[in-house]
Amino acid sequence: MQHSTRSVTCGVRRAVRRTATGLDVLTTLINAYEAKHHPIDPPDPVEAIRFRMEQQGLMRKDLEPMIGPRNRVADVLNRKRGLSIDMIRQLHDGLGTSAEVLIRPSRRDKIA
């Protein structure tokens, strides 16, 4: 009796391993297909800043130490002014937003 239980247990383990391996392969194939046919662009810098503000419960005033005076914050968030290198560094450090996202052109820059 003990031998047959051990055989069943080993068979179940093998089946679980095969299923897990199959799922890993399937997951990899799905990810590759989605990356090729439905790529997701990184977010617009202003959208990323607004998202972090919402996530962290921040107001425009909270961005002043990172961007500058109130009118400059408004210009950046309204896409009237681009981000400088110093602003990008400050936002990266202060909000934890990826510098790679912040250096991308904003929607305003793409249209112009």
Tab-separated table of C-alpha atoms in Angstrom:
chain	number	residue	atom	x	y	z
A	1	MET	CA	0.000	0.000	0.000
A	2	GLN	CA	2.788	2.379	0.898
A	3	HIS	CA	4.511	1.745	-2.446
A	4	SER	CA	1.421	2.671	-4.473
A	5	THR	CA	0.910	5.886	-2.474
A	6	ARG	CA	4.502	6.845	-3.161
A	7	SER	CA	4.003	6.143	-6.887
A	8	VAL	CA	0.884	8.299	-6.992
A	9	THR	CA	2.671	11.109	-5.142
A	10	CYS	CA	5.602	10.996	-7.579
A	11	GLY	CA	3.209	10.957	-10.534
A	12	VAL	CA	1.354	13.977	-9.176
A	13	ARG	CA	4.626	15.841	-8.653
A	14	ARG	CA	5.696	15.122	-12.222
A	15	ALA	CA	2.324	16.275	-13.568
A	16	VAL	CA	2.530	19.493	-11.533
A	17	ARG	CA	6.061	20.158	-12.824
A	18	ARG	CA	4.971	19.559	-16.423
A	19	THR	CA	1.962	21.847	-15.969
A	20	ALA	CA	4.100	24.555	-14.362
A	21	THR	CA	6.628	24.307	-17.182
A	22	GLY	CA	3.834	24.460	-19.738
A	23	LEU	CA	2.385	27.540	-18.046
A	24	ASP	CA	5.814	29.188	-18.032
A	25	VAL	CA	6.159	28.571	-21.769
A	26	LEU	CA	2.622	29.800	-22.421
A	27	THR	CA	3.230	32.946	-20.338
A	28	THR	CA	6.432	33.676	-22.256
A	29	LEU	CA	4.678	33.247	-25.603
A	30	ILE	CA	1.785	35.499	-24.586
A	31	ASN	CA	4.157	38.211	-23.344
A	32	ALA	CA	6.149	38.087	-26.588
A	33	TYR	CA	2.970	38.298	-28.681
A	34	GLU	CA	1.623	41.249	-26.682
A	35	ALA	CA	4.951	43.079	-26.840
A	36	LYS	CA	5.037	42.671	-30.620
A	37	HIS	CA	1.379	43.308	-31.487
A	38	HIS	CA	0.195	45.557	-28.650
A	39	PRO	CA	3.205	47.512	-27.365
A	40	ILE	CA	2.618	49.924	-24.511
A	41	ASP	CA	4.441	53.217	-24.823
A	42	PRO	CA	5.929	54.715	-21.685
A	43	PRO	CA	3.692	57.430	-20.219
A	44	ASP	CA	3.943	61.075	-21.136
A	45	PRO	CA	6.104	62.942	-18.556
A	46	VAL	CA	3.251	65.232	-17.474
A	47	GLU	CA	0.878	62.272	-17.157
A	48	ALA	CA	3.490	60.459	-15.056
A	49	ILE	CA	3.856	63.486	-12.755
A	50	ARG	CA	0.078	63.825	-12.397
A	51	PHE	CA	-0.224	60.096	-11.669
A	52	ARG	CA	2.390	60.325	-8.900
A	53	MET	CA	0.685	63.411	-7.492
A	54	GLU	CA	-2.617	61.543	-7.314
A	55	GLN	CA	-0.956	58.428	-5.900
A	56	GLN	CA	0.812	60.354	-3.156
A	57	GLY	CA	-1.996	62.845	-2.487
A	58	LEU	CA	0.129	65.810	-3.569
A	59	MET	CA	-1.003	69.265	-4.632
A	60	ARG	CA	0.689	71.556	-7.161
A	61	LYS	CA	2.272	73.438	-4.263
A	62	ASP	CA	4.098	70.238	-3.277
A	63	LEU	CA	5.943	70.308	-6.609
A	64	GLU	CA	7.394	73.777	-6.060
A	65	PRO	CA	10.590	72.512	-4.358
A	66	MET	CA	11.182	70.232	-7.356
A	67	ILE	CA	10.069	72.438	-10.263
A	68	GLY	CA	10.143	76.011	-9.015
A	69	PRO	CA	7.615	78.775	-8.354
A	70	ARG	CA	3.868	78.238	-8.695
A	71	ASN	CA	3.692	79.718	-12.210
A	72	ARG	CA	6.449	77.372	-13.425
A	73	VAL	CA	4.644	74.352	-11.951
A	74	ALA	CA	1.460	75.479	-13.742
A	75	ASP	CA	3.353	75.925	-17.028
A	76	VAL	CA	4.861	72.428	-16.791
A	77	LEU	CA	1.557	70.747	-15.887
A	78	ASN	CA	-0.253	72.676	-18.652
A	79	ARG	CA	2.460	71.635	-21.146
A	80	LYS	CA	3.537	75.216	-21.810
A	81	ARG	CA	7.059	74.572	-20.537
A	82	GLY	CA	9.271	71.512	-20.833
A	83	LEU	CA	11.230	69.961	-18.009
A	84	SER	CA	14.821	71.026	-17.479
A	85	ILE	CA	17.517	68.546	-16.482
A	86	ASP	CA	17.459	69.928	-12.930
A	87	MET	CA	13.664	69.532	-12.738
A	88	ILE	CA	13.959	65.958	-14.011
A	89	ARG	CA	16.538	65.146	-11.328
A	90	GLN	CA	14.420	66.741	-8.601
A	91	LEU	CA	11.232	64.961	-9.738
A	92	HIS	CA	13.061	61.657	-10.003
A	93	ASP	CA	14.401	62.008	-6.464
A	94	GLY	CA	11.260	63.554	-4.978
A	95	LEU	CA	8.527	61.506	-6.615
A	96	GLY	CA	10.406	58.350	-7.510
A	97	THR	CA	9.369	58.761	-11.144
A	98	SER	CA	11.660	57.108	-13.651
A	99	ALA	CA	14.111	59.567	-15.205
A	100	GLU	CA	13.669	57.645	-18.464
A	101	VAL	CA	9.976	58.617	-18.474
A	102	LEU	CA	10.670	62.239	-17.520
A	103	ILE	CA	13.193	62.842	-20.314
A	104	ARG	CA	10.743	61.742	-23.023
A	105	PRO	CA	9.131	64.499	-25.071
A	106	SER	CA	5.711	65.498	-23.807
A	107	ARG	CA	2.654	65.387	-26.023
A	108	ARG	CA	3.075	69.137	-26.655
A	109	ASP	CA	6.609	68.561	-27.974
A	110	LYS	CA	5.441	65.755	-30.278
A	111	ILE	CA	2.745	67.947	-31.859
A	112	ALA	CA	4.979	70.993	-32.363
